[in-house]
Short mmCIF file of C-alpha atoms in Angstrom, two decimals:
data_model
loop_
_atom_site.label_atom_id
_atom_site.label_comp_id
_atom_site.label_asym_id
_atom_site.label_seq_id
_atom_site.Cartn_x
_atom_site.Cartn_y
_atom_site.Cartn_z
CA LEU A 1212 0.00 0.00 0.00
CA SER A 1213 2.80 2.44 0.85
CA GLY A 1214 4.38 1.92 -2.58
CA TYR A 1215 1.07 2.72 -4.24
CA MET A 1216 0.65 5.85 -2.11
CA GLU A 1217 4.17 7.01 -2.93
CA LYS A 1218 3.52 6.46 -6.63
CA GLY A 1219 0.34 8.52 -6.36
CA GLU A 1220 2.22 11.27 -4.53
CA ARG A 1221 4.87 11.39 -7.24
CA ARG A 1222 2.19 11.65 -9.92
CA LYS A 1223 0.50 14.42 -7.96
CA ALA A 1224 3.81 16.27 -7.50
CA ASP A 1225 4.47 16.08 -11.24
CA GLN A 1226 0.96 17.33 -11.98
CA ILE A 1227 1.29 20.22 -9.51
CA LEU A 1228 4.64 21.22 -10.98
CA ARG A 1229 3.25 21.23 -14.53
CA GLU A 1230 0.14 23.18 -13.45
CA THR A 1231 2.34 25.73 -11.70
CA LEU A 1232 4.60 26.14 -14.73
CA ALA A 1233 1.61 26.48 -17.06
CA ALA A 1234 -0.07 29.05 -14.80
CA ARG A 1235 3.12 31.11 -14.61
CA LEU A 1236 3.47 30.97 -18.39
CA GLU A 1237 -0.14 32.03 -18.86
CA GLN A 1238 0.64 35.09 -16.73
CA SER A 1239 3.68 35.69 -18.93
CA ARG A 1240 1.43 35.53 -21.97
CA LEU A 1241 -0.78 38.22 -20.46
CA GLN A 1242 2.31 40.38 -20.01
CA LEU A 1243 3.23 39.75 -23.63
CA SER A 1244 -0.24 40.85 -24.70
CA ASN A 1245 0.43 44.14 -22.88
CA VAL A 1246 3.44 44.62 -25.16
CA HIS A 1247 1.18 43.95 -28.17
CA GLN A 1248 -1.34 46.49 -26.92
CA GLU A 1249 1.27 49.13 -26.22
CA LEU A 1250 2.74 48.70 -29.69
CA GLY A 1251 -0.76 49.02 -31.12
CA ARG A 1252 -0.76 52.68 -30.13
CA ASP A 1253 1.68 53.32 -32.98
CA ILE A 1254 0.49 51.69 -36.19
CA ILE A 1255 3.96 51.71 -37.76
CA LEU A 1256 5.53 49.96 -34.74
CA ALA A 1257 2.60 47.56 -34.57
CA MET A 1258 3.14 46.54 -38.19
CA ASP A 1259 6.91 46.28 -37.76
CA TYR A 1260 6.62 43.96 -34.77
CA ALA A 1261 3.45 42.02 -35.61
CA GLU A 1262 5.28 39.04 -37.10
CA PRO A 1263 8.04 38.59 -34.49
CA LEU A 1264 5.64 39.10 -31.59
CA GLY A 1265 3.15 36.74 -33.18
CA ARG A 1266 5.89 34.13 -33.47
CA THR A 1267 6.83 34.53 -29.81
CA ASP A 1268 3.18 34.29 -28.80
CA ASN A 1269 2.83 31.07 -30.81
CA LEU A 1270 5.94 29.62 -29.15
CA LEU A 1271 4.60 30.57 -25.73
CA MET A 1272 1.14 29.10 -26.44
CA GLY A 1273 2.78 25.93 -27.74
CA LEU A 1274 4.89 25.56 -24.62
CA ILE A 1275 1.88 26.08 -22.37
CA GLY A 1276 -0.06 23.46 -24.33
CA LYS A 1277 2.78 20.94 -24.17
CA ILE A 1278 3.13 21.37 -20.43
CA LYS A 1279 -0.61 21.12 -19.79
CA ASP A 1280 -1.12 18.14 -22.08
CA ALA A 1281 1.94 16.14 -21.08
CA PRO A 1282 1.09 12.77 -19.62
CA VAL A 1283 1.65 12.40 -15.92
CA GLY A 1284 5.21 11.27 -15.53
CA TYR A 1285 7.85 10.26 -13.08
CA ALA A 1286 5.77 7.67 -11.22
CA GLY A 1287 6.61 4.94 -13.71
CA PHE A 1288 10.21 6.02 -13.54
CA PHE A 1289 10.22 5.21 -9.83
CA ASP A 1290 8.43 1.87 -10.07
CA ALA A 1291 11.64 -0.05 -9.46
CA ASN A 1292 12.42 -0.73 -5.82
CA LYS A 1293 15.71 1.12 -5.89
CA VAL A 1294 16.12 4.45 -7.63
CA LYS A 1295 19.62 5.57 -8.46
CA GLU A 1296 20.70 8.91 -7.08
CA ASP A 1297 21.93 10.12 -10.47
CA ASP A 1298 18.47 9.42 -11.94
CA LEU A 1299 16.88 11.56 -9.24
CA ALA A 1300 19.42 14.26 -9.95
CA ARG A 1301 18.55 14.12 -13.66
CA ILE A 1302 14.84 14.60 -12.94
CA TYR A 1303 15.53 17.38 -10.48
CA ALA A 1304 17.79 19.12 -13.01
CA PHE A 1305 15.07 18.87 -15.66
CA ASP A 1306 12.43 20.36 -13.34
CA GLU A 1307 14.80 23.10 -12.25
CA SER A 1308 15.67 23.85 -15.87
CA MET A 1309 12.01 24.28 -16.79
CA TYR A 1310 11.45 26.57 -13.82
CA ASN A 1311 14.50 28.62 -14.83
CA HIS A 1312 13.09 28.93 -18.35
CA VAL A 1313 9.93 30.45 -16.88
CA ILE A 1314 12.04 33.00 -15.01
CA GLU A 1315 13.98 33.82 -18.20
CA ILE A 1316 10.75 34.19 -20.18
CA ASP A 1317 9.38 36.61 -17.59
CA ALA A 1318 12.61 38.61 -17.62
CA SER A 1319 12.61 38.75 -21.43
CA ILE A 1320 9.04 40.01 -21.53
CA ALA A 1321 9.86 42.58 -18.84
CA ALA A 1322 12.79 43.76 -20.99
CA ALA A 1323 10.42 44.17 -23.94
CA GLU A 1324 8.04 46.19 -21.77
CA LYS A 1325 10.88 48.42 -20.57
CA SER A 1326 12.09 48.95 -24.11
CA LEU A 1327 8.72 50.48 -24.91
CA GLN A 1328 9.49 53.14 -22.30
CA GLY A 1329 12.86 53.81 -23.93
CA GLU A 1330 14.90 51.55 -21.64
CA GLY A 1331 16.58 49.16 -24.04
CA ASP A 1332 16.18 47.81 -27.53
CA LEU A 1333 12.88 46.16 -28.45
CA ASN A 1334 14.47 44.14 -31.27
CA SER A 1335 17.00 42.64 -28.87
CA ALA A 1336 14.33 41.92 -26.27
CA ILE A 1337 12.13 40.10 -28.78
CA ARG A 1338 15.08 38.12 -30.17
CA ARG A 1339 16.06 37.10 -26.63
CA LEU A 1340 12.47 36.09 -25.84
CA THR A 1341 12.27 34.04 -29.03
CA THR A 1342 15.55 32.28 -28.21
CA VAL A 1343 14.46 31.51 -24.65
CA LEU A 1344 11.10 30.16 -25.83
CA GLN A 1345 12.72 28.00 -28.50
CA GLN A 1346 15.10 26.53 -25.93
CA ALA A 1347 12.29 25.93 -23.41
CA ASN A 1348 10.22 24.15 -26.07
CA GLN A 1349 13.21 22.06 -27.10
CA ASP A 1350 14.04 21.16 -23.51
CA PHE A 1351 10.46 20.20 -22.70
CA ALA A 1352 10.43 17.96 -25.77
CA SER A 1353 13.16 15.91 -24.07
CA ARG A 1354 10.91 15.27 -21.04
CA ASP A 1355 10.03 11.70 -22.01
CA GLU A 1356 13.68 10.84 -22.47
CA VAL A 1357 14.52 12.30 -19.08
CA ILE A 1358 11.69 10.41 -17.41
CA LYS A 1359 12.74 7.14 -19.01
CA GLY A 1360 16.36 7.82 -18.14
CA VAL A 1361 17.31 7.37 -21.80
CA GLN A 1362 19.20 10.62 -22.07
CA SER A 1363 20.84 12.77 -19.41
CA LEU A 1364 20.59 16.55 -19.39
#
């Protein structure tokens, strides 16, 4: 019974982590929409940045969807009686990496917002956001491999 309970707890922990990441990213998307709205005040700027901001929004929506729709993981990974410490470290590193991506995404969006007030370069901020989102999507795509222990981070 205790093994079953632990398995359920691991599944729940994975689900809570993914829900937390998705909720944070949805807040980030709201911040990004503020950038869109602010740019909309100047039709020339809005047209200049429509495509790159649309691309970043698509990347962000895709990441949110992947995180929300990912099957519950980790529990099967721990089904064996003895879990190796390096496997635990690999899973922890993956989770930490995803959380750090969320922080980087927020910082990149904040930089874009500041650039609209004349503090920085909007082009650079959008390029950085695009790069961070591409990396986060790529890293999340490796989730199954991490869970199965097929590939280390």
